[in-house]
Amino acid sequence: LPESKRGLPAPDVAFYKIFGLSSLFPKSKIFGKYHLGYLDKDQTHSVDILAGAFMLLRKETLDKTGLLDETFFMYGEDIDLSYRISKAGYKNYYFPDTRIIHYKGESTKKGSLNYVFVFYNAMIIFAKKHFTSNNAALFSFLINMAIYFRAAISIGIRFFKGLTHPFIDGAAAYGLLVWLTHWYEQNIKYSDSSASYPEAFYRIILPIYASLWVIGAFSTGSYKWKFQTGRLFRGVLIGTLMVSLLYAFLDESMRFSRAITLLGTLASFFSFYLTRWVWHFFKAGHPAMGSLKPKRIVIVGSEIETNRVSELLDKTGVSHQMVGKIFPGNEVPKSFLGSIRQLQEVISIHKVNEVIFCSKDMKSSDIFNQMLQIRKADVDFKIVPEKSVFIIGSNSKDAPGDYYTIDVKLALKQPEHQFNKRVLDVLVSVFLLASLPVSILLVEQKRNFVYNIFKVLAGKLTWVGYSSKHDDASLPNLRAGVLKPTDRYTGLELEMRAINRIDTAYARHYHFSKDLDLIFRSFAKLGDTGRSI
């Protein structure tokens, strides 16, 4: 990777990097100082800065220079350490004869606003720490310019990307509306006369109609990648409702035909569906809208491991076609397509686009060698660790890694269920507050009951939460609950494993009616303190 060796980010070097000159002239000794692109990446070099992802140094060096500076939140601490090592009289060497896999972008998505602010603010910290006041001031000025410059570009790109699909939808709907309106006025509305709709209707009213249908589609989430016909249909109906309301408020001179509204509804749905189909087909390469094209996969490993990984793939729910298995040794069993020496041939013949390596059966260096030998842009690589229930990999040196794992399909992770849970909390709280003279008589801890009502309304508590505290990121976060799923099992002594399984089942099969049922059953406990185990 270019950032494996870098020059010191002096003001001139930073300027070339910030404004893209280093990207335009990567091999230049003047403009390419940031990534030292003029140095042979296959040769050992003494350099200023090394990447923190892969460093090796003597303990005595670290004792002398000091540990990583915690002033840096993220990024910049490797630059600071490399610079302090050089100042202490040591040298940093870029060494190309060993390698690792670096899953880039896992902490901060490159190009995001968060990345821009975090990365460039780290440069300001470095400058203030090591440069003279004049140079640091100049550096900080350049960096702040860069922050606003890059932030503006990032916002602009995101904004225009977000508008692309709605604009295409609007243009397609408008074009179809114009054609249908011409057809309707010539063949039905004014077929026996020379009259026609005025130009203002085509230039003003029809574009507004098309825009309203686009807004309706946007309101129902129709611009999410996961396509749903029902979502698109509801969006078009909302657009039709807005068009109908507009029609009702239009001046009489502009109310030409309700039939255009009906035709426009059909035209919008058809054009929106067609644009999505075309977009999906060219991007995914197959007609099944809203689904990824199945990956053609081969697994490299022993009989036991390849069978285990094949079963794991089936459980993850990843859309895939199992092409076959490759044996890492020379004596190939009958159920395998070939040996590791024939991997490239198998990939070409069977049009494989993903290779999964079993790390139990192959050395890391051998896996890396295979990746480097194949070097095909359309082939992704994954590695499955021994005894794991996940498969990890990165499809590009510039893209974050992804992984396959068993899909628990937790209902409570869905935004609509989280929204329903919050609405239920508020409605129950309002009801309890309104009926307080009666409801307070039915609970055990009356004073705390009133506190709980206001805490739930404020969003500090939820009426039903987890039974225990969970550090597991696989479960969605919940506020502390007044009641718990384990309240259904009063009188039983539950082990922690059982409690965790109950919480997981609650998140997996969540429905607001289950919360309501538990609240009704455990009404007397609504004054509890809301603490988890």
JSON list of N, CA and C in Angstrom, two decimals, residues 8-11 83 87 123-141:
[
{"chain": "A", "resi": 8, "resn": "LEU", "atom": "N", "xyz": [7.77, 12.96, 5.86]},
{"chain": "A", "resi": 8, "resn": "LEU", "atom": "CA", "xyz": [7.31, 13.82, 6.95]},
{"chain": "A", "resi": 8, "resn": "LEU", "atom": "C", "xyz": [6.31, 14.84, 6.40]},
{"chain": "A", "resi": 9, "resn": "PRO", "atom": "N", "xyz": [5.13, 14.99, 7.03]},
{"chain": "A", "resi": 9, "resn": "PRO", "atom": "CA", "xyz": [4.12, 15.91, 6.49]},
{"chain": "A", "resi": 9, "resn": "PRO", "atom": "C", "xyz": [4.44, 17.37, 6.78]},
{"chain": "A", "resi": 10, "resn": "ALA", "atom": "N", "xyz": [5.52, 17.87, 6.19]},
{"chain": "A", "resi": 10, "resn": "ALA", "atom": "CA", "xyz": [5.86, 19.28, 6.30]},
{"chain": "A", "resi": 10, "resn": "ALA", "atom": "C", "xyz": [4.81, 20.09, 5.54]},
{"chain": "A", "resi": 11, "resn": "PRO", "atom": "N", "xyz": [4.75, 21.43, 5.74]},
{"chain": "A", "resi": 11, "resn": "PRO", "atom": "CA", "xyz": [3.72, 22.23, 5.07]},
{"chain": "A", "resi": 11, "resn": "PRO", "atom": "C", "xyz": [3.66, 22.04, 3.56]},
{"chain": "A", "resi": 83, "resn": "TYR", "atom": "N", "xyz": [8.39, 9.88, 13.85]},
{"chain": "A", "resi": 83, "resn": "TYR", "atom": "CA", "xyz": [9.19, 11.10, 13.90]},
{"chain": "A", "resi": 83, "resn": "TYR", "atom": "C", "xyz": [10.03, 11.13, 15.18]},
{"chain": "A", "resi": 87, "resn": "LYS", "atom": "N", "xyz": [14.13, 11.33, 15.63]},
{"chain": "A", "resi": 87, "resn": "LYS", "atom": "CA", "xyz": [14.76, 12.36, 16.46]},
{"chain": "A", "resi": 87, "resn": "LYS", "atom": "C", "xyz": [15.64, 11.75, 17.55]},
{"chain": "A", "resi": 123, "resn": "MET", "atom": "N", "xyz": [-3.37, 15.87, 11.96]},
{"chain": "A", "resi": 123, "resn": "MET", "atom": "CA", "xyz": [-2.22, 16.57, 11.37]},
{"chain": "A", "resi": 123, "resn": "MET", "atom": "C", "xyz": [-1.95, 17.89, 12.09]},
{"chain": "A", "resi": 124, "resn": "ILE", "atom": "N", "xyz": [-3.02, 18.56, 12.51]},
{"chain": "A", "resi": 124, "resn": "ILE", "atom": "CA", "xyz": [-2.85, 19.82, 13.25]},
{"chain": "A", "resi": 124, "resn": "ILE", "atom": "C", "xyz": [-2.17, 19.55, 14.59]},
{"chain": "A", "resi": 125, "resn": "ILE", "atom": "N", "xyz": [-2.58, 18.48, 15.28]},
{"chain": "A", "resi": 125, "resn": "ILE", "atom": "CA", "xyz": [-1.96, 18.12, 16.56]},
{"chain": "A", "resi": 125, "resn": "ILE", "atom": "C", "xyz": [-0.47, 17.87, 16.37]},
{"chain": "A", "resi": 126, "resn": "PHE", "atom": "N", "xyz": [-0.13, 17.15, 15.30]},
{"chain": "A", "resi": 126, "resn": "PHE", "atom": "CA", "xyz": [1.28, 16.85, 15.01]},
{"chain": "A", "resi": 126, "resn": "PHE", "atom": "C", "xyz": [2.07, 18.13, 14.77]},
{"chain": "A", "resi": 127, "resn": "ALA", "atom": "N", "xyz": [1.50, 19.04, 13.98]},
{"chain": "A", "resi": 127, "resn": "ALA", "atom": "CA", "xyz": [2.21, 20.28, 13.65]},
{"chain": "A", "resi": 127, "resn": "ALA", "atom": "C", "xyz": [2.46, 21.12, 14.89]},
{"chain": "A", "resi": 128, "resn": "LYS", "atom": "N", "xyz": [1.45, 21.26, 15.74]},
{"chain": "A", "resi": 128, "resn": "LYS", "atom": "CA", "xyz": [1.60, 22.07, 16.95]},
{"chain": "A", "resi": 128, "resn": "LYS", "atom": "C", "xyz": [2.63, 21.46, 17.91]},
{"chain": "A", "resi": 129, "resn": "LYS", "atom": "N", "xyz": [2.77, 20.15, 17.85]},
{"chain": "A", "resi": 129, "resn": "LYS", "atom": "CA", "xyz": [3.69, 19.46, 18.76]},
{"chain": "A", "resi": 129, "resn": "LYS", "atom": "C", "xyz": [5.14, 19.56, 18.29]},
{"chain": "A", "resi": 130, "resn": "HIS", "atom": "N", "xyz": [5.38, 19.51, 16.99]},
{"chain": "A", "resi": 130, "resn": "HIS", "atom": "CA", "xyz": [6.75, 19.34, 16.50]},
{"chain": "A", "resi": 130, "resn": "HIS", "atom": "C", "xyz": [7.28, 20.51, 15.66]},
{"chain": "A", "resi": 131, "resn": "PHE", "atom": "N", "xyz": [6.42, 21.36, 15.09]},
{"chain": "A", "resi": 131, "resn": "PHE", "atom": "CA", "xyz": [6.91, 22.43, 14.24]},
{"chain": "A", "resi": 131, "resn": "PHE", "atom": "C", "xyz": [7.08, 23.71, 15.05]},
{"chain": "A", "resi": 132, "resn": "THR", "atom": "N", "xyz": [7.84, 24.65, 14.48]},
{"chain": "A", "resi": 132, "resn": "THR", "atom": "CA", "xyz": [7.95, 25.97, 15.09]},
{"chain": "A", "resi": 132, "resn": "THR", "atom": "C", "xyz": [6.60, 26.67, 15.01]},
{"chain": "A", "resi": 133, "resn": "SER", "atom": "N", "xyz": [6.42, 27.68, 15.81]},
{"chain": "A", "resi": 133, "resn": "SER", "atom": "CA", "xyz": [5.11, 28.34, 15.89]},
{"chain": "A", "resi": 133, "resn": "SER", "atom": "C", "xyz": [4.67, 28.87, 14.53]},
{"chain": "A", "resi": 134, "resn": "ASN", "atom": "N", "xyz": [5.62, 29.44, 13.74]},
{"chain": "A", "resi": 134, "resn": "ASN", "atom": "CA", "xyz": [5.26, 29.98, 12.43]},
{"chain": "A", "resi": 134, "resn": "ASN", "atom": "C", "xyz": [4.84, 28.86, 11.47]},
{"chain": "A", "resi": 135, "resn": "ASN", "atom": "N", "xyz": [5.66, 27.82, 11.44]},
{"chain": "A", "resi": 135, "resn": "ASN", "atom": "CA", "xyz": [5.32, 26.70, 10.56]},
{"chain": "A", "resi": 135, "resn": "ASN", "atom": "C", "xyz": [4.05, 26.01, 11.00]},
{"chain": "A", "resi": 136, "resn": "ALA", "atom": "N", "xyz": [3.86, 25.89, 12.31]},
{"chain": "A", "resi": 136, "resn": "ALA", "atom": "CA", "xyz": [2.65, 25.25, 12.83]},
{"chain": "A", "resi": 136, "resn": "ALA", "atom": "C", "xyz": [1.41, 26.06, 12.46]},
{"chain": "A", "resi": 137, "resn": "ALA", "atom": "N", "xyz": [1.53, 27.39, 12.53]},
{"chain": "A", "resi": 137, "resn": "ALA", "atom": "CA", "xyz": [0.40, 28.25, 12.18]},
{"chain": "A", "resi": 137, "resn": "ALA", "atom": "C", "xyz": [0.06, 28.11, 10.70]},
{"chain": "A", "resi": 138, "resn": "LEU", "atom": "N", "xyz": [1.11, 28.09, 9.85]},
{"chain": "A", "resi": 138, "resn": "LEU", "atom": "CA", "xyz": [0.89, 27.92, 8.41]},
{"chain": "A", "resi": 138, "resn": "LEU", "atom": "C", "xyz": [0.27, 26.55, 8.12]},
{"chain": "A", "resi": 139, "resn": "PHE", "atom": "N", "xyz": [0.81, 25.56, 8.80]},
{"chain": "A", "resi": 139, "resn": "PHE", "atom": "CA", "xyz": [0.31, 24.19, 8.61]},
{"chain": "A", "resi": 139, "resn": "PHE", "atom": "C", "xyz": [-1.15, 24.10, 9.03]},
{"chain": "A", "resi": 140, "resn": "SER", "atom": "N", "xyz": [-1.49, 24.68, 10.19]},
{"chain": "A", "resi": 140, "resn": "SER", "atom": "CA", "xyz": [-2.87, 24.64, 10.69]},
{"chain": "A", "resi": 140, "resn": "SER", "atom": "C", "xyz": [-3.81, 25.36, 9.73]},
{"chain": "A", "resi": 141, "resn": "PHE", "atom": "N", "xyz": [-3.33, 26.47, 9.16]},
{"chain": "A", "resi": 141, "resn": "PHE", "atom": "CA", "xyz": [-4.14, 27.21, 8.20]},
{"chain": "A", "resi": 141, "resn": "PHE", "atom": "C", "xyz": [-4.43, 26.35, 6.97]}
]
